Short mmCIF file of C-alpha atoms in Angstrom, two decimals:
data_model
loop_
_atom_site.label_atom_id
_atom_site.label_comp_id
_atom_site.label_asym_id
_atom_site.label_seq_id
_atom_site.Cartn_x
_atom_site.Cartn_y
_atom_site.Cartn_z
CA TRP L 269 87.94 86.10 86.29
CA SER L 270 85.75 87.83 84.59
CA PRO L 271 83.76 91.14 86.36
CA GLY L 272 80.03 90.89 87.18
CA ARG L 273 80.05 86.70 87.32
CA GLY L 274 77.48 85.27 89.30
CA LYS L 275 74.28 86.36 91.34
CA MET L 276 74.05 87.00 94.84
CA ASN L 277 70.53 86.64 96.43
CA LEU L 278 69.65 89.66 97.68
CA LYS L 279 66.28 91.26 98.27
CA SER L 280 66.39 93.47 95.18
CA GLU L 281 67.60 90.44 93.40
CA ARG L 282 70.49 92.74 91.98
CA ARG L 283 73.56 90.93 90.41
CA GLY L 284 76.57 91.10 92.38
CA ILE L 285 80.26 90.46 92.06
CA HIS L 286 81.00 87.11 92.80
CA VAL L 287 84.65 85.21 92.51
CA ASP L 288 84.73 81.46 93.38
CA GLN L 289 87.78 80.08 95.48
CA SER L 290 88.77 78.13 92.33
CA GLU L 291 89.00 81.65 90.40
CA LEU L 292 91.99 83.04 92.13
CA LEU L 293 93.85 79.54 92.16
CA CYS L 294 96.82 78.72 89.31
CA LYS L 295 94.89 78.02 86.43
CA LYS L 296 97.14 74.98 85.64
CA GLY L 297 95.99 73.22 88.81
CA CYS L 298 98.68 73.16 91.56
CA GLY L 299 96.55 74.33 94.06
CA TYR L 300 98.63 77.75 94.67
CA TYR L 301 97.14 80.91 94.27
CA GLY L 302 97.32 82.65 90.81
CA ASN L 303 97.83 86.20 89.59
CA PRO L 304 96.49 88.33 86.70
CA ALA L 305 100.11 89.36 86.20
CA TRP L 306 101.01 86.16 85.55
CA GLN L 307 98.29 85.53 83.19
CA GLY L 308 96.34 83.43 85.80
CA PHE L 309 99.01 81.21 86.80
CA CYS L 310 101.21 80.88 90.40
CA SER L 311 104.81 82.11 90.80
CA LYS L 312 106.15 78.55 90.44
CA CYS L 313 104.15 77.84 87.08
CA TRP L 314 104.53 80.99 85.27
CA ARG L 315 108.49 80.65 85.97
CA GLU L 316 108.38 77.58 84.27
CA GLU L 317 106.36 78.89 81.46
CA TYR L 318 108.68 81.69 81.12
CA HIS L 319 111.60 79.17 81.01
CA LYS L 320 109.97 78.09 78.10
CA ALA L 321 109.09 80.79 76.44
CA ARG L 322 113.02 82.17 77.07
CA GLN L 323 114.25 78.87 75.85
CA LYS L 324 112.36 79.02 72.50
CA GLN L 325 113.46 82.86 72.20
CA ILE L 326 117.19 81.99 72.33
CA GLN L 327 116.77 79.08 69.96
CA GLU L 328 114.89 81.77 67.56
CA ASP L 329 117.96 83.87 68.02
CA TRP L 330 120.25 81.16 67.14
CA GLU L 331 118.36 80.76 63.92
CA LEU L 332 118.08 84.31 63.59
CA ALA L 333 122.07 84.55 63.56
CA GLU L 334 123.22 81.68 61.76
CA ARG L 335 120.76 82.81 58.84
CA LEU L 336 121.81 86.36 58.74
CA GLN L 337 125.69 84.59 59.22
CA ARG L 338 125.03 82.55 55.76
CA GLU L 339 123.67 86.12 54.34
CA GLU L 340 126.52 88.36 55.18
CA GLU L 341 128.92 85.44 53.59
CA GLU L 342 127.04 85.09 50.41
CA ALA L 343 126.72 89.11 50.31
CA TYR L 344 130.46 89.00 50.77
CA ALA L 345 131.12 86.41 47.99
CA SER L 346 128.81 88.71 45.28
CA SER L 347 130.83 91.62 46.35
CA GLN L 348 134.73 90.24 45.50
CA SER L 349 132.76 90.10 41.49
CA THR L 350 132.01 93.68 41.39
CA GLN L 351 133.17 96.73 42.88
CA GLY L 352 129.77 98.69 41.82
CA ALA L 353 127.22 96.44 43.27
CA GLN L 354 128.90 95.94 46.61
CA SER L 355 127.34 99.34 48.34
CA LEU L 356 124.09 97.60 46.97
CA THR L 357 123.93 94.59 48.21
CA PHE L 358 125.37 95.54 51.33
CA SER L 359 122.38 98.54 51.95
CA LYS L 360 119.74 95.56 51.06
CA PHE L 361 121.38 93.44 53.54
CA GLU L 362 121.50 95.72 56.31
CA GLU L 363 117.80 96.89 55.76
CA LYS L 364 116.55 92.97 55.88
CA LYS L 365 118.54 92.54 59.11
CA THR L 366 117.08 95.68 60.47
CA ASN L 367 113.66 94.15 59.54
CA GLU L 368 114.37 90.66 61.22
CA LYS L 369 115.33 92.29 63.87
CA THR L 370 112.63 94.86 64.80
CA ARG L 371 110.01 91.42 63.80
CA LYS L 372 111.97 89.83 66.35
CA VAL L 373 111.58 92.39 69.26
CA THR L 374 108.12 92.77 68.91
CA THR L 375 107.21 89.06 68.64
CA VAL L 376 108.76 88.80 72.44
CA LYS L 377 107.93 92.25 73.97
CA LYS L 378 105.75 90.60 76.46
CA PHE L 379 108.12 88.67 77.99
CA PHE L 380 110.96 90.70 77.62
CA THR L 381 111.43 94.94 77.91
CA ALA L 382 113.60 96.53 74.94
CA SER L 383 117.53 96.83 76.47
CA SER L 384 118.23 99.69 73.93
CA ARG L 385 115.84 101.53 76.80
CA ALA L 386 118.58 101.55 79.28
CA GLY L 387 120.64 104.11 78.04
CA ALA L 388 117.59 106.54 77.99
CA LYS L 389 117.02 105.51 81.68
CA LYS L 390 120.56 106.06 82.87
CA GLU L 391 120.29 109.51 81.16
CA ILE L 392 116.73 110.48 82.72
CA GLN L 393 117.79 109.23 86.06
CA GLU L 394 121.00 111.50 85.79
CA ALA L 395 119.16 114.54 84.53
CA LYS L 396 116.38 114.32 87.35
CA ALA L 397 118.48 114.19 90.55
CA ALA L 398 116.94 114.03 93.82
CA SER L 399 116.63 115.94 96.49
CA PRO L 400 119.04 115.58 99.31
CA SER L 401 116.77 115.15 101.84
CA ILE L 402 115.43 112.08 99.95
CA HIS L 403 119.19 111.02 99.83
CA ARG L 404 119.61 111.14 103.59
CA GLN L 405 116.20 109.77 104.17
CA ALA L 406 117.04 106.61 101.88
CA SER L 407 120.85 106.57 103.16
CA LEU L 408 119.26 106.08 107.02
CA GLU L 409 116.76 103.86 106.12
CA THR L 410 119.53 101.64 104.32
CA ASP L 411 121.97 101.90 107.42
CA ARG L 412 119.07 101.05 109.63
CA VAL L 413 117.71 97.82 107.86
CA SER L 414 121.67 96.87 107.44
CA LYS L 415 122.72 96.68 111.17
CA GLU L 416 119.34 95.15 111.82
CA PHE L 417 120.20 92.13 109.70
CA ILE L 418 123.96 91.80 110.82
CA GLU L 419 121.84 92.11 114.49
CA PHE L 420 119.72 88.84 113.03
CA ILE L 421 122.58 87.25 110.83
CA ARG L 422 124.52 86.87 114.80
CA THR L 423 122.27 84.73 116.18
CA TYR L 424 122.67 81.84 113.23
CA GLN L 425 126.34 81.60 113.97
CA LYS L 426 128.09 79.99 110.94
CA PRO L 427 124.66 79.86 108.76
CA GLY L 428 124.35 83.98 109.22
CA GLN L 429 128.35 84.28 108.10
CA ASP L 430 127.20 82.24 104.98
CA LEU L 431 123.70 84.51 104.87
CA TYR L 432 125.64 87.17 104.72
CA LYS L 433 127.93 86.49 102.43
CA GLN L 434 125.25 85.25 99.74
CA CYS L 435 123.93 88.74 100.33
CA LYS L 436 126.40 90.86 99.42
CA LEU L 437 127.46 88.26 96.40
CA PHE L 438 123.75 89.04 94.67
CA LEU L 439 124.12 92.95 95.74
CA ASP L 440 127.27 92.77 93.78
CA THR L 441 125.76 90.66 91.10
CA MET L 442 122.43 93.17 90.72
CA SER L 443 124.81 96.00 90.60
CA HIS L 444 126.48 94.70 87.57
CA LYS L 445 122.73 93.49 86.01
CA ARG L 446 121.07 97.18 85.95
CA ASP L 447 121.10 97.34 82.17
CA LEU L 448 118.97 94.03 82.29
CA SER L 449 115.33 94.14 82.16
CA ILE L 450 113.07 94.15 84.80
CA GLU L 451 112.01 90.86 84.20
CA GLU L 452 115.22 88.91 83.98
CA GLN L 453 116.19 91.28 87.32
CA SER L 454 113.03 89.66 88.94
CA GLU L 455 114.01 86.35 87.47
CA CYS L 456 117.56 86.92 89.13
CA ALA L 457 115.87 87.68 92.61
CA GLN L 458 113.60 84.95 92.73
CA ASP L 459 116.42 82.25 91.93
CA PHE L 460 118.04 83.91 94.69
CA TYR L 461 115.26 83.56 97.33
CA GLN L 462 114.90 79.75 95.95
CA ASN L 463 118.61 79.13 95.98
CA VAL L 464 119.24 80.62 100.04
CA ALA L 465 116.22 78.51 101.36
CA ASP L 466 117.26 75.34 99.73
CA ARG L 467 120.96 76.38 100.97
CA LEU L 468 119.51 76.79 104.75
CA GLN L 469 117.45 73.55 104.24
CA THR L 470 120.04 71.36 103.19
CA ARG L 471 123.58 72.68 103.94
CA TRP L 472 123.04 74.16 107.10
CA LYS L 473 119.76 72.68 108.34
CA VAL L 474 118.04 75.25 109.63
CA PRO L 475 114.39 73.90 111.10
CA PRO L 476 111.35 75.25 108.17
CA GLU L 477 110.41 78.25 110.80
CA LYS L 478 113.87 79.60 111.22
CA VAL L 479 114.08 79.51 107.44
CA GLU L 480 110.71 81.79 106.88
CA LYS L 481 111.89 84.15 109.37
CA ALA L 482 115.75 84.18 107.94
CA MET L 483 113.92 84.53 104.29
CA ASP L 484 111.72 87.71 105.67
CA GLU L 485 114.99 89.40 107.05
CA VAL L 486 116.88 88.68 103.86
CA GLU L 487 114.37 90.41 101.55
CA LYS L 488 114.10 93.11 104.08
CA TYR L 489 117.58 93.43 103.27
CA ILE L 490 118.17 93.12 99.44
CA MET L 491 114.96 95.21 98.67
CA THR L 492 115.62 97.99 100.62
CA ARG L 493 119.14 98.42 98.54
CA GLN L 494 117.34 97.60 95.64
CA TYR L 495 114.29 99.70 95.82
CA LYS L 496 115.20 102.69 93.94
CA TYR L 497 116.42 101.00 91.15
CA VAL L 498 113.92 98.12 90.75
CA PHE L 499 110.74 100.00 92.26
CA CYS L 500 108.62 101.64 88.70
CA PRO L 501 112.02 101.84 86.46
CA GLU L 502 112.20 103.64 83.41
CA THR L 503 112.48 100.67 81.05
CA THR L 504 108.76 99.41 82.39
CA ASP L 505 105.22 101.08 81.39
CA ASP L 506 104.81 100.70 85.01
CA GLU L 507 104.05 104.44 85.87
CA LYS L 508 101.75 104.79 82.50
CA LYS L 509 99.53 102.10 83.86
CA ASP L 510 99.46 103.79 87.26
CA LEU L 511 98.15 106.72 85.20
CA ALA L 512 95.58 105.17 83.50
CA VAL L 513 94.36 103.20 86.45
CA GLN L 514 94.28 106.48 88.54
CA LYS L 515 92.30 108.16 85.88
CA ARG L 516 89.80 105.63 85.71
CA ILE L 517 89.41 105.80 89.04
CA ARG L 518 88.73 109.35 89.20
CA ALA L 519 86.21 108.81 86.65
CA LEU L 520 84.51 106.51 88.74
CA HIS L 521 83.67 108.40 91.14
CA TRP L 522 80.22 108.36 90.92
CA VAL L 523 79.85 104.70 91.70
CA THR L 524 78.24 103.67 95.17
CA PRO L 525 78.03 100.52 97.57
CA GLN L 526 74.40 99.98 95.82
CA MET L 527 75.62 99.63 92.82
CA LEU L 528 78.37 96.93 93.93
CA CYS L 529 76.20 95.71 96.60
CA VAL L 530 78.69 96.45 98.96
CA PRO L 531 76.95 95.12 102.60
CA VAL L 532 78.46 97.90 104.54
CA SER L 533 76.57 100.63 106.49
CA GLU L 534 79.09 103.58 106.91
CA GLU L 535 76.03 104.92 109.11
CA ILE L 536 77.18 103.47 111.57
CA PRO L 537 80.23 105.01 113.54
CA GLU L 538 82.11 101.93 114.06
CA VAL L 539 82.03 100.68 110.38
CA SER L 540 83.05 103.87 108.92
CA ASP L 541 86.01 104.02 111.60
CA MET L 542 86.43 100.91 109.82
CA VAL L 543 86.30 101.96 106.29
CA VAL L 544 88.66 105.44 107.10
CA LYS L 545 91.21 102.68 108.38
CA ALA L 546 90.91 100.82 105.01
CA ILE L 547 91.43 103.26 102.88
CA THR L 548 94.73 104.67 105.12
CA ASP L 549 96.12 100.90 104.92
CA ILE L 550 96.29 100.90 100.85
CA ILE L 551 97.00 104.22 100.63
CA GLU L 552 100.14 103.85 103.23
CA MET L 553 101.27 101.09 100.72
CA ASP L 554 103.01 102.98 98.50
CA SER L 555 105.22 104.61 101.16
CA LYS L 556 107.02 101.13 102.16
CA ARG L 557 110.08 99.64 100.42
CA VAL L 558 109.86 96.30 101.22
CA PRO L 559 107.54 93.81 99.37
CA ARG L 560 106.54 91.96 102.58
CA ASP L 561 105.31 95.35 104.09
CA LYS L 562 103.65 96.28 100.97
CA LEU L 563 101.64 92.89 101.60
CA ALA L 564 101.06 93.70 105.13
CA CYS L 565 99.61 96.84 104.19
CA ILE L 566 96.71 95.17 102.53
CA THR L 567 96.50 92.15 104.80
CA LYS L 568 95.51 94.92 106.70
CA CYS L 569 93.34 96.80 105.23
CA SER L 570 91.30 93.41 104.09
CA LYS L 571 90.97 92.75 107.69
CA HIS L 572 89.28 96.44 108.52
CA ILE L 573 87.04 95.31 105.71
CA PHE L 574 85.77 92.16 107.03
CA ASN L 575 85.57 94.11 110.19
CA ALA L 576 83.12 96.03 108.75
CA ILE L 577 81.32 93.67 106.81
CA LYS L 578 80.66 91.81 110.46
CA ILE L 579 79.31 94.41 112.64
CA THR L 580 77.08 95.67 109.43
CA LYS L 581 75.83 92.59 108.84
CA ASN L 582 75.79 90.63 112.35
CA GLU L 583 77.72 87.68 110.84
CA PRO L 584 80.77 87.01 109.20
CA ALA L 585 81.44 87.94 106.36
CA SER L 586 81.89 85.46 102.81
CA ALA L 587 84.21 85.90 100.09
CA ASP L 588 80.90 87.69 97.75
CA ASP L 589 80.82 90.05 100.49
CA PHE L 590 84.76 90.89 100.79
CA LEU L 591 85.53 91.39 96.74
CA PRO L 592 82.65 94.01 96.35
CA THR L 593 83.60 96.05 99.46
CA LEU L 594 87.78 95.87 98.59
CA ILE L 595 86.44 97.18 95.29
CA TYR L 596 84.84 99.80 96.43
CA ILE L 597 87.57 100.94 99.21
CA VAL L 598 89.81 100.85 96.21
CA LEU L 599 87.57 103.40 94.53
CA LYS L 600 87.40 105.32 97.13
CA GLY L 601 90.86 105.49 98.33
CA ASN L 602 92.57 106.06 94.54
CA PRO L 603 96.21 104.94 95.85
CA PRO L 604 99.15 106.23 94.62
CA ARG L 605 101.41 104.16 92.00
CA LEU L 606 99.09 100.90 92.68
CA GLN L 607 99.89 99.21 89.48
CA SER L 608 103.90 99.97 90.54
CA ASN L 609 103.49 98.43 93.67
CA ILE L 610 101.26 95.60 92.57
CA GLN L 611 104.16 94.94 90.02
CA TYR L 612 106.72 95.41 92.60
CA ILE L 613 105.43 92.44 94.42
CA THR L 614 104.70 90.51 92.14
CA ARG L 615 108.17 90.42 91.20
CA PHE L 616 110.37 90.50 93.78
CA CYS L 617 108.66 89.50 96.89
CA ASN L 618 109.20 85.91 98.39
CA PRO L 619 107.47 83.61 96.19
CA SER L 620 106.18 81.31 99.24
CA ARG L 621 104.05 84.24 100.43
CA LEU L 622 101.76 84.92 97.21
CA MET L 623 101.57 81.14 96.29
CA THR L 624 99.91 80.42 100.29
CA GLY L 625 98.90 82.00 103.26
CA GLU L 626 96.28 84.79 104.01
CA ASP L 627 98.72 87.49 102.27
CA GLY L 628 98.66 85.63 98.92
CA TYR L 629 94.85 85.49 99.48
CA TYR L 630 94.09 89.06 99.56
CA PHE L 631 97.18 90.18 97.34
CA THR L 632 95.35 87.94 94.83
CA ASN L 633 91.87 89.47 95.40
CA LEU L 634 93.60 93.37 95.10
CA CYS L 635 94.76 92.39 91.85
CA CYS L 636 91.28 90.93 90.94
CA ALA L 637 89.70 94.10 92.40
CA VAL L 638 92.44 96.42 90.16
CA ALA L 639 91.52 93.89 86.89
CA PHE L 640 87.54 94.61 87.41
CA ILE L 641 88.03 98.18 87.94
CA GLU L 642 90.25 98.44 84.57
CA LYS L 643 86.99 96.34 82.83
CA LEU L 644 83.73 97.58 84.70
CA ASP L 645 81.19 98.94 82.53
CA ALA L 646 77.08 99.26 82.46
CA HIS L 647 76.24 95.33 82.76
CA SER L 648 78.79 94.92 85.68
CA LEU L 649 76.96 97.62 87.48
CA ASN L 650 73.37 96.68 87.06
CA LEU L 651 73.46 99.72 84.90
CA SER L 652 71.74 100.61 81.49
CA GLN L 653 74.32 101.78 78.77
CA GLU L 654 72.87 105.23 78.41
CA ASP L 655 72.75 106.04 82.10
CA PHE L 656 76.76 104.31 82.35
CA ASP L 657 77.76 106.85 80.02
CA ARG L 658 75.89 109.71 81.46
CA PHE L 659 77.27 109.18 84.72
CA MET L 660 80.96 108.49 82.56
CA THR L 661 80.70 111.82 80.78
CA GLY L 662 79.61 113.66 83.94
CA GLN L 663 75.95 114.79 82.16
CA THR L 664 74.54 113.47 85.45
CA SER L 665 75.25 111.62 88.30
CA PRO L 666 73.43 108.44 90.00
CA LYS L 667 70.44 109.33 92.61
CA LYS L 668 70.37 107.42 95.99
CA GLN L 669 69.01 103.93 95.68
CA GLU L 670 65.06 104.17 95.91
CA SER L 671 62.95 102.27 98.23
CA ASP L 672 61.80 98.81 97.15
CA SER L 673 58.46 99.54 98.43
CA PHE L 674 57.22 102.22 95.37
CA SER L 675 55.57 100.46 92.59
CA PRO L 676 56.48 101.25 89.12
CA ASP L 677 53.00 103.30 88.58
CA VAL L 678 54.01 106.15 91.52
CA CYS L 679 55.01 109.14 89.96
CA LEU L 680 58.26 110.87 90.39
CA GLY L 681 57.33 113.88 92.79
CA VAL L 682 55.78 111.56 95.30
CA LYS L 683 58.70 109.30 95.14
CA GLN L 684 60.62 112.26 96.09
CA MET L 685 58.60 113.69 98.76
CA CYS L 686 58.78 110.36 100.76
CA LYS L 687 62.59 110.25 100.66
CA SER L 688 62.08 113.93 101.72
CA LEU L 689 60.08 112.88 105.00
CA ASP L 690 62.48 109.94 105.22
CA LEU L 691 65.69 112.22 105.04
CA LEU L 692 63.54 114.59 107.49
CA SER L 693 62.70 111.78 110.11
CA GLN L 694 66.15 110.73 110.20
CA LEU L 695 67.43 114.34 110.40
CA ASN L 696 64.79 114.95 113.44
CA GLU L 697 65.77 111.41 115.16
CA ARG L 698 69.55 112.19 114.92
CA GLN L 699 68.67 115.93 116.03
CA GLU L 700 66.71 114.32 119.27
CA ARG L 701 69.13 111.86 120.00
CA ILE L 702 71.96 114.98 119.89
CA VAL L 703 69.52 117.21 122.13
CA SER L 704 69.81 114.45 124.70
CA GLU L 705 73.12 113.61 125.02
CA ALA L 706 73.78 117.24 125.48
CA LYS L 707 71.27 117.64 128.49
CA LYS L 708 72.76 114.33 129.86
CA LEU L 709 76.14 116.14 129.47
CA GLU L 710 74.95 119.02 130.98
CA LYS L 711 73.19 117.55 134.23
CA ASP L 712 76.88 115.34 134.34
CA LEU L 713 78.55 118.49 134.88
CA ILE L 714 76.53 120.23 137.16
CA ASP L 715 76.20 116.63 139.36
CA TRP L 716 80.15 116.60 139.10
CA THR L 717 80.33 120.44 140.36
CA GLU L 718 78.25 120.22 143.03
CA GLY L 719 79.58 116.88 144.14
CA ILE L 720 83.33 118.22 144.47
CA THR L 721 81.71 121.33 146.38
CA LYS L 722 79.86 119.01 149.02
CA GLU L 723 83.34 116.96 149.03
CA VAL L 724 85.33 120.11 149.52
CA GLU L 725 82.96 121.23 152.17
CA GLU L 726 82.72 117.83 154.23
CA ILE L 727 86.07 117.87 154.39
CA VAL L 728 86.71 121.87 155.79
CA GLU L 729 84.14 120.94 158.37
CA LYS L 730 86.21 118.01 159.28
CA TYR L 731 89.19 119.86 159.79
CA PRO L 732 88.85 123.44 160.42
CA LEU L 733 91.71 125.83 159.79
CA GLU L 734 92.74 127.40 162.21
CA ILE L 735 94.98 130.27 161.78
CA LYS L 736 97.94 131.65 164.46
CA PRO L 737 98.88 134.63 165.34
CA LYS L 738 102.42 135.94 163.93
CA GLY L 739 104.99 135.33 165.98
CA GLN L 740 107.92 137.96 166.55
CA ALA L 741 110.61 136.98 163.68
CA LEU L 742 113.56 135.56 164.33
CA ALA L 743 117.03 137.24 163.69
CA ALA L 744 119.76 135.83 161.84
CA ILE L 745 122.78 135.26 164.11
CA ASP L 746 124.74 136.43 161.17
CA SER L 747 122.59 139.76 160.15
CA GLU L 748 124.25 142.93 161.25
CA ASN L 749 121.70 144.53 162.97
CA VAL L 750 122.07 142.56 166.50
CA GLU L 751 121.16 145.61 168.75
CA ASN L 752 117.76 144.38 169.80
CA ASP L 753 118.64 140.53 169.99
CA LYS L 754 120.03 140.46 173.34
CA LEU L 755 123.06 138.18 172.89
CA PRO L 756 125.52 138.15 174.92
CA PRO L 757 128.55 139.71 173.53
CA PRO L 758 130.99 137.83 171.47
CA LEU L 759 134.29 136.20 173.49
CA GLN L 760 137.03 138.29 173.41
CA PRO L 761 140.85 136.57 172.99
CA GLN L 762 142.63 136.31 176.35
CA VAL L 763 146.06 135.98 176.50
CA TYR L 764 147.48 133.40 178.49
CA ALA L 765 150.25 134.77 180.99
CA GLY L 766 151.36 131.97 182.69
#
């Protein structure tokens, strides 16, 4: 997929952003959605390619080890002849060995991250101690998720017990693999998902819909507990990519919807609300800990985009409408840690969610949107290179799109005057609408006051209020002042003499 490919049939004949459905699919032709993070492959095909590269690397490591062992034996044999030449031979051997290892690490860098940084990661984590409030929040959320998972597996009886046992075993295993590269940890998680799903289906004969529900709960349980170890780890360049994308989006603050051919009119209140909700959802993604919850934020954002397009165009949105609008939402929202979230979902989400369904479709489009932003140039925005450079450096800012009714011969002053008159006309209409609504509100308040007053008067007239004269107050029986109560004297005890 490349930015700015294809054309859209617009009145202004501007070249828009177009991506065919086939371009979102795996380039191996398996029918599942691909991903730029997997070099265009789907999760399944990428793992196959990863295993091939891993086996090749293991074979090369064996060959390297054998060659180094032979050279070491030769160096040792030659050292027996001359004691003085021993140090020189050994130093040359060590230098050659170091060069070989350095070359090997560089060759396989795209598949593995140097494990030597694991110690640095541990030191950095010890140096940067998190605040107690963060620890308390993480602990509370972990405890809550653990209780929910235990309650869930109780409904599965024996399969649930086996499921809990497998999850505990996986978490114990991962605790001993913290020094591995993030790609290897991701591979362990993906293997675990596959093994658990197969075990539920083959051994316990669990129906497919219950298997899917169980896998969602498994992902929620294990990834909540693993989140702080595998999200944006120090051994990767995720944070560096986050800062680069954030800086890039800030530099593109001048991009307008017209440049991207976005079919959304924010002047419509409902559409403006949808845009705000879409931006809120894409920003909220960073606050979630479970990959499935992060995907849900992307899906909600995308649905708000489709609704905004539908309201604006008064017809269902197409893929050619959706992708430019998603790019505009990302540029306008500048979500925090965007690359880290995408990498986290790619590495640790249940692969079945990314390969098919609406979650996979929307996530693939988000990856395409980020790739477009990273490669965005003058050609993709229908601009000249000079204008693009001036906008990027902040020398000038783009003006509002001019009306197509002007001919090329019209001078700039006339164009500006017409645009000002058009703006004044819109402001005048808006002011008249506000005054009309204010008068209507005033009339409604007056009518409401008069109506309430009339109802009260009718009720008082129908049920007149009679004020009776105040009667003589009765004294309490146990009162000390009994002089005027006209009560008989209290009974006196009588002595019986009979």
